[in-house]
mmCIF file of C-alpha atoms in Angstrom:
data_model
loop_
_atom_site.group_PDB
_atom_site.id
_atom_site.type_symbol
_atom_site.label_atom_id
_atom_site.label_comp_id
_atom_site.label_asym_id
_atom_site.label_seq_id
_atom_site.Cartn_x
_atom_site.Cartn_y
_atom_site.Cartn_z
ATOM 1 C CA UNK A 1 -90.495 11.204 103.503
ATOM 2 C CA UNK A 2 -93.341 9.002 102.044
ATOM 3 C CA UNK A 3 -94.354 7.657 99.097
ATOM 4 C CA UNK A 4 -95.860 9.063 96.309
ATOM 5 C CA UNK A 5 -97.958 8.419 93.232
ATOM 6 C CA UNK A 6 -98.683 10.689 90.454
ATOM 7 C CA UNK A 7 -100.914 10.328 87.311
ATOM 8 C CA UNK A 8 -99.784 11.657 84.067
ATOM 9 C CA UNK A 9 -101.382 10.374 80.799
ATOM 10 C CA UNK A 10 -98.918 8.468 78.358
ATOM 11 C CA UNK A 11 -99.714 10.679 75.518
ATOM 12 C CA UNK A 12 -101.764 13.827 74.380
ATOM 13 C CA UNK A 13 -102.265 15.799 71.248
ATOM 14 C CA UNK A 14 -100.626 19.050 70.948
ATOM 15 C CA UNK A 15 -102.672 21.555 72.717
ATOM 16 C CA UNK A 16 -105.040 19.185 74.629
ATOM 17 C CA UNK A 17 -105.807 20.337 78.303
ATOM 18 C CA UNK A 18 -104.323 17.126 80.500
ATOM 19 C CA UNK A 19 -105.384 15.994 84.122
ATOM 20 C CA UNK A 20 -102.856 15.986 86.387
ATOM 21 C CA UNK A 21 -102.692 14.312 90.106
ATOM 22 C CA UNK A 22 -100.386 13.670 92.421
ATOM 23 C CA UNK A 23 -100.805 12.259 95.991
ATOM 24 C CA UNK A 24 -98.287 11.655 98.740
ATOM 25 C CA UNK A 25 -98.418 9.241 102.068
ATOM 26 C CA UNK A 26 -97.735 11.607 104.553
ATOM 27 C CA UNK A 27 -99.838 11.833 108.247
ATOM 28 C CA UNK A 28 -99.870 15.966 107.873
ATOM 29 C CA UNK A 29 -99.458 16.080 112.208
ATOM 30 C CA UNK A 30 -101.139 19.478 112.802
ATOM 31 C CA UNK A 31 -98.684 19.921 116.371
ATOM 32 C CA UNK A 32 -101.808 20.258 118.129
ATOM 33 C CA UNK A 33 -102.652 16.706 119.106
ATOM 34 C CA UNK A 34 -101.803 15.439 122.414
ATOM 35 C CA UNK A 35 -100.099 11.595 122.564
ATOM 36 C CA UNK A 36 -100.479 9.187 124.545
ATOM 37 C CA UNK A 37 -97.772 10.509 127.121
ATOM 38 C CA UNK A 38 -99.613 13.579 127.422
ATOM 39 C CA UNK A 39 -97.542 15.415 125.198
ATOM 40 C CA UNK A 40 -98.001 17.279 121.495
ATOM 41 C CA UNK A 41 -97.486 15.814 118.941
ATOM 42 C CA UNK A 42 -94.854 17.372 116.832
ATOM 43 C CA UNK A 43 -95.630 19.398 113.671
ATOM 44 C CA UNK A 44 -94.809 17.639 110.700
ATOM 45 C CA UNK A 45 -96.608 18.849 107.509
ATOM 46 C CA UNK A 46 -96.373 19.223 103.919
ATOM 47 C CA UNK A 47 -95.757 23.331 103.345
ATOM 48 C CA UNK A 48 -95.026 23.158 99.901
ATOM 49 C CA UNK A 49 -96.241 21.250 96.508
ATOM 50 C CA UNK A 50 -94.667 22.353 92.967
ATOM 51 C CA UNK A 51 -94.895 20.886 89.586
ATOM 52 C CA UNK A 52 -92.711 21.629 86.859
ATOM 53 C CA UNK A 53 -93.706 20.663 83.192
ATOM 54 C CA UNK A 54 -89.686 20.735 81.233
ATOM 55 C CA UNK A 55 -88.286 22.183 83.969
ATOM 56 C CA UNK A 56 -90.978 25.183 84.202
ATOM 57 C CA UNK A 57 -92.886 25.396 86.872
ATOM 58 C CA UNK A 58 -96.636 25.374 86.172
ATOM 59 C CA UNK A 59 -98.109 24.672 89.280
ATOM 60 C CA UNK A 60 -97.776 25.113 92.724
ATOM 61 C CA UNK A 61 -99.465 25.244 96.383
ATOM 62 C CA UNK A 62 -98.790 26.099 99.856
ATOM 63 C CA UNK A 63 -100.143 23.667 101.888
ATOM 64 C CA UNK A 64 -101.088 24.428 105.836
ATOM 65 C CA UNK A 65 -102.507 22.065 109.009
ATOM 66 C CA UNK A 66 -105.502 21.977 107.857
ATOM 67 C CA UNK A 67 -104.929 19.662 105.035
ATOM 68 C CA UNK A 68 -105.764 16.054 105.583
ATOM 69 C CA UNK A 69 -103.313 13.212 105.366
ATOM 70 C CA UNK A 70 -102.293 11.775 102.595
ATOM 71 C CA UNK A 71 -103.039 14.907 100.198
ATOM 72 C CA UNK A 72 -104.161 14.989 97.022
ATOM 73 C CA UNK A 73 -103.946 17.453 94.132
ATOM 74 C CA UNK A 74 -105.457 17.352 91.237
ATOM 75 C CA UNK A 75 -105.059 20.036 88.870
ATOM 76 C CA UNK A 76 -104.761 20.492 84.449
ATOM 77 C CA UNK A 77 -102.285 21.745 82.134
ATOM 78 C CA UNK A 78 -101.994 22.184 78.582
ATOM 79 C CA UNK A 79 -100.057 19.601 77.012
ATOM 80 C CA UNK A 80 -97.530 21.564 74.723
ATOM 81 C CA UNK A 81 -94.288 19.137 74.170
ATOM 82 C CA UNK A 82 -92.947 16.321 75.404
ATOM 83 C CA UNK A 83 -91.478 15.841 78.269
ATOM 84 C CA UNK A 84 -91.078 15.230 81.979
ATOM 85 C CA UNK A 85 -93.162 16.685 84.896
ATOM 86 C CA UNK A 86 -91.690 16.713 87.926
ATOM 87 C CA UNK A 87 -93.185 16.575 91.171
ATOM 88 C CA UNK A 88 -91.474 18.078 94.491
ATOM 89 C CA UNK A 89 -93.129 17.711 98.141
ATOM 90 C CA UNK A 90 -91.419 19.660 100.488
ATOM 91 C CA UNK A 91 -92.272 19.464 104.435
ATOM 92 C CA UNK A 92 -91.701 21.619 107.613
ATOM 93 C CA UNK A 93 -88.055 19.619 108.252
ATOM 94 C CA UNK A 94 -86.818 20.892 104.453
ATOM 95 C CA UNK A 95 -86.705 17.438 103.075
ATOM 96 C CA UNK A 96 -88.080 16.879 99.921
ATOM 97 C CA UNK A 97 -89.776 14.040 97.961
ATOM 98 C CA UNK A 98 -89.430 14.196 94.459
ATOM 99 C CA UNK A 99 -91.360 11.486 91.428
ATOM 100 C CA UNK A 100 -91.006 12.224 87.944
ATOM 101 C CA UNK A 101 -93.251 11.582 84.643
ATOM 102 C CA UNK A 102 -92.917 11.039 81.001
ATOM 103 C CA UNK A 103 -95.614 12.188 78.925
ATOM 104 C CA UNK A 104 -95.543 12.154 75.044
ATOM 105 C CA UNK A 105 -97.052 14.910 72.675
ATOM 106 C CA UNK A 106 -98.102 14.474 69.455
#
């Protein structure tokens, strides 16, 4: 797949509502464009986005064409322990991109 960044603060306080974002590199092809041979342009998209705060998930999306390249997700959580979040693309193909965070509650 494609890189991806994510933004996770360093540290919180117990209870304090975090800002979370995550983007990936990723064209999102729609299958509906035609090439320069004439023919489509295969599908290739992002269909899934889940984050998982100590291995729980807490957010997720379905993504569809319509989503531009490269997207981005920005979301919050509440900021209980700490921990990891973990961040899993998955795309049409089944292959999935993972990245990973520390974040440290106090």
């Amino acid at each position: 797949m494609a890189r991806a960044l994510v933004n996770v603060p360093k540290a919180a306080r117990q209870g304090e509502v975090v800002e979370i974002r995550a983007m990936i590199a990723h064209p999102m092809e729609t299958g509906y464009r035609v090439g320069p041979n004439g023919i489509n342009i295969p599908r290739d998209i992002i269909r899934r986005f889940a984050c998982a705060y100590n291995g729980e998930e807490v957010f997720s999306a379905d993504l569809f064409p319509a989503v531009s390249a490269n997207p981005f997700i920005a979301f919050t959580l509440v900021a209980t322990t700490s921990g990891t979040i973990d961040f899993t693309w998955t795309d049409d193909a089944g292959k999935s991109q993972t990245a990973s965070a520390e974040i440290t509650v106090s």
